[in-house]
C-alpha positions in Angstrom: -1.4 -22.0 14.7 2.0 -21.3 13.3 1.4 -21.2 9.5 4.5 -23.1 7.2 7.0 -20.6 5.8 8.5 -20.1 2.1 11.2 -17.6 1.8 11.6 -16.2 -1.2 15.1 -14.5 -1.7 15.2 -12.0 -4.2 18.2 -12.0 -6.7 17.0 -9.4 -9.3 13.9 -10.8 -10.1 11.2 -8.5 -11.7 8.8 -11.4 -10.8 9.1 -11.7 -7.1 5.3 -10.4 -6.3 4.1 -13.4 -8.8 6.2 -16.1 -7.2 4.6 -15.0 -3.6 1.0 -14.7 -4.9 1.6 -18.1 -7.0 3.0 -20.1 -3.4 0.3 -18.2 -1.6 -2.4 -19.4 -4.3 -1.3 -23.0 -3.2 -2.1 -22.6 0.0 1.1 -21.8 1.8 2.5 -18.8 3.4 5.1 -16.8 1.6 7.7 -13.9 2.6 10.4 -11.9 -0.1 13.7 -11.4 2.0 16.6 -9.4 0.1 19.5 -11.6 -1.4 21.9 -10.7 1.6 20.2 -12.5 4.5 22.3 -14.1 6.8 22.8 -17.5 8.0 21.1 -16.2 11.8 18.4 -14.2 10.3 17.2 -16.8 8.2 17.2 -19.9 10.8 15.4 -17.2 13.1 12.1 -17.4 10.7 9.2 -19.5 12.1 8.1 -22.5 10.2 11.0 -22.1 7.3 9.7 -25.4 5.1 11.8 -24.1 2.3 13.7 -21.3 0.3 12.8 -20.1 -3.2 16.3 -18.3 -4.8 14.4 -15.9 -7.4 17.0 -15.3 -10.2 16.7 -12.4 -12.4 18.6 -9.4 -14.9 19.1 -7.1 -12.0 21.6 -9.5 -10.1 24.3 -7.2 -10.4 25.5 -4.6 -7.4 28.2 -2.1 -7.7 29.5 -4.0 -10.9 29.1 -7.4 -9.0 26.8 -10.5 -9.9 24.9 -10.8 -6.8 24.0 -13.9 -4.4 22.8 -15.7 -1.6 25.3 -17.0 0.9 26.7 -20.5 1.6 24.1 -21.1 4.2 21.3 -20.9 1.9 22.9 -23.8 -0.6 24.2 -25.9 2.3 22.1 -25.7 5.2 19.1 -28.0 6.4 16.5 -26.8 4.4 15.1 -27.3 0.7 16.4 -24.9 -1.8 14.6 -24.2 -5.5 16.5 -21.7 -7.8 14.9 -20.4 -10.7 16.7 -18.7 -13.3 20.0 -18.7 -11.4 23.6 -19.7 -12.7 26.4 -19.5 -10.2 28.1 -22.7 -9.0 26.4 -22.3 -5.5 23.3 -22.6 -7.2 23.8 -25.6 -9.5 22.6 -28.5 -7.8 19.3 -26.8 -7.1 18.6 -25.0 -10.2 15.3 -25.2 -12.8 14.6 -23.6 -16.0 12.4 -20.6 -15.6 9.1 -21.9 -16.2 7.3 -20.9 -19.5 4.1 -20.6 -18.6 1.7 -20.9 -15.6 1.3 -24.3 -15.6 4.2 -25.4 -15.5 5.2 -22.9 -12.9 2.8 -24.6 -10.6 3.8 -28.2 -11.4 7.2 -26.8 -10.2 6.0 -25.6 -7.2 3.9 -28.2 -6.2 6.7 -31.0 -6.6 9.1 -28.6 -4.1 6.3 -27.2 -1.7 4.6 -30.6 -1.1 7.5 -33.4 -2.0 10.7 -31.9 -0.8 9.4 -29.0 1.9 6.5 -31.2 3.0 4.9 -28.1 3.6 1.2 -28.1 4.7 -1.6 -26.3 3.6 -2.1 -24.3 6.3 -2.4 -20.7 4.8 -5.6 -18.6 5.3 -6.7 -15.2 7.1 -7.8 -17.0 10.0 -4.3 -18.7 10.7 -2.7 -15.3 9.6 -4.7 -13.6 12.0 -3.7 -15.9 14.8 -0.1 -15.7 14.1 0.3 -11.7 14.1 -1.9 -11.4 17.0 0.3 -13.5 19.0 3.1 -11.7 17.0 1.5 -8.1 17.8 1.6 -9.5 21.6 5.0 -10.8 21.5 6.4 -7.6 20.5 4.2 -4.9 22.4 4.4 -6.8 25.4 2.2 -4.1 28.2 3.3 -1.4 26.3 1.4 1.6 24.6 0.8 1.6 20.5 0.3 4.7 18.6 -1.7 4.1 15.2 -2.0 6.9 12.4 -5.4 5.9 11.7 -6.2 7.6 8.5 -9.8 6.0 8.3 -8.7 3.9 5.4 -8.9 0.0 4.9 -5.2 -0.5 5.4 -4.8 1.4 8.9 -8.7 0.3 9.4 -7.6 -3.3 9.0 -4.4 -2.6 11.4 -6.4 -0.9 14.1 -9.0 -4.0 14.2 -5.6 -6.3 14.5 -4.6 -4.3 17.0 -7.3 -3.8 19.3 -8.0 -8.1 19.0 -4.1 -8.4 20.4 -3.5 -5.0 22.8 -6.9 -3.4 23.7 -6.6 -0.4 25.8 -3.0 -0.5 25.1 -3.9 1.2 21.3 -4.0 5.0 21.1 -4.8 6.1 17.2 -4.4 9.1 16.1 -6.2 10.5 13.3 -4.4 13.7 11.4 -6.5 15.8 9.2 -3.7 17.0 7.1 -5.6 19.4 4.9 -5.3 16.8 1.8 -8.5 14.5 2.7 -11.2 14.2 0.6 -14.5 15.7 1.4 -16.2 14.6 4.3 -13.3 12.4 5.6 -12.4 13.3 8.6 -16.0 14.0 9.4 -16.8 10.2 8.9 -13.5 9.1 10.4 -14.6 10.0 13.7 -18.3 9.5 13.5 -17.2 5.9 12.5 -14.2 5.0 15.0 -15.2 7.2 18.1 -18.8 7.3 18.0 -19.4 3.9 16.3 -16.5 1.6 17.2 -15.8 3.0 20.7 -11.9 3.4 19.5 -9.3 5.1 22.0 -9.5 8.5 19.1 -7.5 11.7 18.9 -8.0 14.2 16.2 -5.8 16.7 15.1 -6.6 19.4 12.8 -3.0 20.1 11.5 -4.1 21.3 7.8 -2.5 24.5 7.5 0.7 23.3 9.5 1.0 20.9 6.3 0.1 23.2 3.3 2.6 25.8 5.0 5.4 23.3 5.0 4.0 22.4 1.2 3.9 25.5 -0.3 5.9 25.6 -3.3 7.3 22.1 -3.4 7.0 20.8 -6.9 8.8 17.1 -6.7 6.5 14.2 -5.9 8.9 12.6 -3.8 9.7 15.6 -1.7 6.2 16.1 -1.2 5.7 12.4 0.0 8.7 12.7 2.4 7.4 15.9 3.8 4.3 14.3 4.6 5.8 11.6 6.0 7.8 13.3 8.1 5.4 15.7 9.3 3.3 12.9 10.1 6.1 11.2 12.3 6.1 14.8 14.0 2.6 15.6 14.2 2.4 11.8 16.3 5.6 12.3 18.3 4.2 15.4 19.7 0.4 13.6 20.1 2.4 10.8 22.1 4.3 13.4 24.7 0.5 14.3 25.7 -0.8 10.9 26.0 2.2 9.6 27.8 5.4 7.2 27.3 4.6 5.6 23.4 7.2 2.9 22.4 5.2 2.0 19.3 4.2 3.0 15.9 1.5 1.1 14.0 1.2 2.2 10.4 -0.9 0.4 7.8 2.3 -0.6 5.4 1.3 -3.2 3.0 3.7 -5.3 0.8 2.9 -2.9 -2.5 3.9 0.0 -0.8 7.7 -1.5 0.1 7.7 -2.7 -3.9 7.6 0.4 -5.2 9.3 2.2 -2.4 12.6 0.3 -4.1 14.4 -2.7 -2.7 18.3 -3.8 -3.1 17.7 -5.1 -6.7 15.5 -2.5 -7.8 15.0 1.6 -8.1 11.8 2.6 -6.8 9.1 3.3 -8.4 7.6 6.1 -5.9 8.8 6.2 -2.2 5.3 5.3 -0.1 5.1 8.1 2.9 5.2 5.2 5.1 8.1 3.5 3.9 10.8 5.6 2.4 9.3 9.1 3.9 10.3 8.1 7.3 12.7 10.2 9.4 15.9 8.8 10.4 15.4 10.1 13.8 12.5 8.0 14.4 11.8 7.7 17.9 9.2 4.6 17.7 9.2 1.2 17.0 7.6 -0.1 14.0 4.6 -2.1 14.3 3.2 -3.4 10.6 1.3 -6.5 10.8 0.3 -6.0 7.1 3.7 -5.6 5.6 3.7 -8.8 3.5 0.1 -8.9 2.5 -1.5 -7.6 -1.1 -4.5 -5.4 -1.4 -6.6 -8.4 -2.0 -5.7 -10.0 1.2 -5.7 -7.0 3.1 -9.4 -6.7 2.3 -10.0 -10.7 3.1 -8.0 -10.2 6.5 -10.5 -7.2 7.3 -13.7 -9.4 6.3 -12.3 -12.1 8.7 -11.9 -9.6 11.4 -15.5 -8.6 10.6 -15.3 -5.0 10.0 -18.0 -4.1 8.0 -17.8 -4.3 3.9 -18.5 -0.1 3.6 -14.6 -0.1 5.2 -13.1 -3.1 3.8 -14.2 -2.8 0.1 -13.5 1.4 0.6 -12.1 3.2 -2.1 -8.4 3.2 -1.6 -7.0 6.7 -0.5 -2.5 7.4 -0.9 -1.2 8.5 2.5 -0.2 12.2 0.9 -4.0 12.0 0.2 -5.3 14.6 -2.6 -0.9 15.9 -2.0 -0.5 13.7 -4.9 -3.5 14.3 -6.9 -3.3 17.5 -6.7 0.2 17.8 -9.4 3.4 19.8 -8.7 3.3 22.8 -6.6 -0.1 22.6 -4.4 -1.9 25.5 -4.3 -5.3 26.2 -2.5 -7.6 26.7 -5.5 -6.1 23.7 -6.8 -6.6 21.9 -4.1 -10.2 22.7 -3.4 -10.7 22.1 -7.5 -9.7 18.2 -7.1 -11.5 17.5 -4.0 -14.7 18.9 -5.3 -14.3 17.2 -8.6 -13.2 14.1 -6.7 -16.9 14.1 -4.5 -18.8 14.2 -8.2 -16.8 11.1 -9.4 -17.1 9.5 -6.5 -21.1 10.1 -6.2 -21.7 9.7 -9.9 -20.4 6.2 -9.9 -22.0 5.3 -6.6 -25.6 5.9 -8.4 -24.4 4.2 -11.6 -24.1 1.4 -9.6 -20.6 1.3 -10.4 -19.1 1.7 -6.2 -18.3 -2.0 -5.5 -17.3 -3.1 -8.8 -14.3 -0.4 -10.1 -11.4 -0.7 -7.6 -10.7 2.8 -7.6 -11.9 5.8 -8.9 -10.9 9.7 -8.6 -10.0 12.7 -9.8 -6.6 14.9 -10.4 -6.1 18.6 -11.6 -2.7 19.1 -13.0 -0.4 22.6 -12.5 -1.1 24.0 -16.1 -4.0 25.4 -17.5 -5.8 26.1 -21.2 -7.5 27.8 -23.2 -11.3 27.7 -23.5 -14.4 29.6 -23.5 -17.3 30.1 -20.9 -20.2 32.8 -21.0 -19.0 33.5 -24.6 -15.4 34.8 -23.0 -11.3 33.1 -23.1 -11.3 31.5 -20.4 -7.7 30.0 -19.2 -8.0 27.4 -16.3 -7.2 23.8 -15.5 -8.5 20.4 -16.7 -9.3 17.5 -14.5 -8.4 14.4 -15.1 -10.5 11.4 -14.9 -8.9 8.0 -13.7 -10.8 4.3 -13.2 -9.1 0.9 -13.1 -9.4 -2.3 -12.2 -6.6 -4.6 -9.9 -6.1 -7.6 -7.6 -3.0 -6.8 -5.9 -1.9 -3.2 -6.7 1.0 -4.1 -8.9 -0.9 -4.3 -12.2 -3.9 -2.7 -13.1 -6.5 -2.2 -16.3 -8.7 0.8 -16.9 -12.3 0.6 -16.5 -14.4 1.1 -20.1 -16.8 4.0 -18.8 -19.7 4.4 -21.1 -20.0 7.6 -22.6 -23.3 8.8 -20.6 -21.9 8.2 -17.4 -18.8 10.4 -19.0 -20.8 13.3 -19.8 -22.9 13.5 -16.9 -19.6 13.3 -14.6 -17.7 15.9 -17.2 -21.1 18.3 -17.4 -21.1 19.0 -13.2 -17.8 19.0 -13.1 -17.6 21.9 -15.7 -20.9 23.0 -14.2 -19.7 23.1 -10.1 -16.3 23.3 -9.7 -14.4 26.8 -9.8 -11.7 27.3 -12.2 -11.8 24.8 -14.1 -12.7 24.5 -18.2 -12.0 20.8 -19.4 -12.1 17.5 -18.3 -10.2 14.3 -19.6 -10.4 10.9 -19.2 -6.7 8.8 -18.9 -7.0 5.4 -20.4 -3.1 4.0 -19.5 -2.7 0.8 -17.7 -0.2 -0.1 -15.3 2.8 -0.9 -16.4 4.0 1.2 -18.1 1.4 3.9 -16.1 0.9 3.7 -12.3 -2.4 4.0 -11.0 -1.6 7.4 -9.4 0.0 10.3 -11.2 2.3 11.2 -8.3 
């Protein structure tokens, strides 16, 4: 079932993520398309019921006010604009909503009176529609997938197998930035458990070679990303013609990737750490959805809850956790501290209720004392927060117990390091990773 379609154009609003959810919470399906669309692009989306203009301070370009073209104010289909003053505009226009409510007594009056759009937006009809998407697009051809093992790639292999079959090939890199025990379970669960088409490629030191002595975070996202795109073109020349790419792209990781309106906050591997030489076709069924209903698309699908409610891992892996320059000791520091956290708050009972949990060790060190000696070695950093969709997030209020049994076998187990700190920044202004 084809579900009804709002576009929401983006004209420098900081609130475009809130307008999707909120139109999504009402039960019909939502897309953010960049200002610039044009007149054949957007009468080729299925279902269009109606266009949302989303007004905001970063409508200007190269020194020029930005907007949508003619087609979107004159055409066949029902216009709102919030917050949006050119003359184009003017006949549509309404007053940024002050609060919640009476944003969705706005959006009720133009989803339901003038779009007559139904309520036809849920996981299974999402499902439906990408599978036959999925189809439309693959055709008999062969998919690649860079199945990493977590719930966004998990969630696109499951997709992908319910539309293609045999035609999926994943590909699962260990790229010597996992967490411990990862790769391990990644093929006990998908090859042994699952039966999935599964290639594994040890490519570890390949990566840490190409890493050494990169200090910028978004360099080290883009060489991941691009040594990923290597790593499968090659995997693909030994399986055979591969016209496709599946990644597990969700809308989050486009946000803050940067759009036409807005700087990004930290290009994704997947999104802005892509070659330009890409030899594949993009296949990301997920590329519109939140973290939320990433996880409800997954339960649908009925993958089990120890994937879908897993602790979310970045592409770069422990690349970004582990800060600046990696280096080896550093590397095995964070991933050993990271196990602790991660089994400390699974017996506290704390595993399905904090969205995420882990561990970073920065590039500096201090000063501190062990077997009555100076001691002069890292810190690790404690991080624990709470989020729907990704884009905002709270800190979990660990009790102090819990604190100093995680701080005490840290200290106690892990090499080289003397101190261990807890970071208690929300998002904004904070993200929820360091890198």
């Amino acid at each position: 079932m084809k579900q009804d379609l709002i576009a929401i154009l983006d004209l420098g609003s900081e609130g475009n993520s809130r307008m999707a959810r909120k139109v999504r919470d009402l039960g019909v399906y939502s897309e953010i398309y960049a200002h610039d669309i044009t007149e054949q692009e957007l009468r080729a989306l299925p279902n269009l019921r109606g266009i949302i203009v989303n007004g905001g301070k970063n409508n200007i370009i190269d020194g020029q006010r930005i907007d949508a073209g003619p087609w979107v104010y004159g055409g066949p289909t029902p216009v709102l604009v919030i917050e949006h003053d050119t003359p184009r505009a003017e006949k549509h226009i309404a007053a940024l909503p002050a609060t919640d409510d009476e944003l969705t007594a706005e959006l009720n009056a133009f989803l339901f009176d003038r779009c007559r759009a139904d309520k036809n937006w849920n996981m299974k009809n999402f499902i439906a529609d990408q599978v036959e998407s999925i189809r439309r697009q693959v055709g008999e051809r062969k998919v690649l997938l860079a199945l990493s093992g977590g719930v966004d790639s998990s969630v696109v292999a499951a997709l992908l197998i319910k539309a293609v079959g045999e035609q999926l090939y994943c590909v699962h890199v260990n790229h010597g930035l996992m967490r411990k025990g990862e790769s391990e379970q990644v093929v006990e669960v998908f090859r042994r458990q699952l039966k999935a088409n599964l290639t594994f490629v040890d490519a570890s030191e390949r990566f840490l070679e190409k890493l050494a002595g990169v200090a910028d975070p978004e360099e080290k996202r883009k060489i991941i990303g691009g040594e990923f795109i290597r790593v499968f073109e090659e995997e693909a020349a030994k399986l055979g013609k591969m016209d496709f790419l599946a990644q597990g792209t969700i809308y989050p990781d486009i946000a803050e990737s940067g759009t036409k309106t807005a700087k990004g906050v930290k290009a994704h591997h997947n999104v802005g750490g892509l070659p330009d030489d890409l030899q594949f076709e993009l296949v990301e069924p997920l590329k519109y959805l939140f973290k939320d209903e990433v996880r409800a698309c997954g339960v649908e699908l009925g993958l089990p809850d120890s994937m879908v409610y897993r602790q979310p891992f970045p592409g770069p892996g422990l690349g970004v956790r582990c800060l600046g320059a990696i280096t080896k000791d550093r590397l095995h520091a964070v991933r050993e501290a990271d196990a602790i956290v991660r089994e400390e708050f699974d017996r506290a009972g704390l595993a399905g209720q904090v969205w995420q949990y882990f561990a970073i060790v920065p590039d500096f060190r201090s000063t501190g004392v062990k077997d009555g000696q100076r001691s002069f070695e890292y810190p690790v950093i404690l991080r624990a927060v709470n989020t729907v969709d990704a884009m905002t997030a709270t800190v979990e209020e660990l009790n102090w117990p819990l604190l100093h049994k995680i701080t005490g076998r840290i200290l106690a187990e892990v090499e080289g390091v003397n101190r261990v700190l807890y970071d208690i920044s929300p998002k904004p202004p904070a993200t929820i990773e360091w890198e």
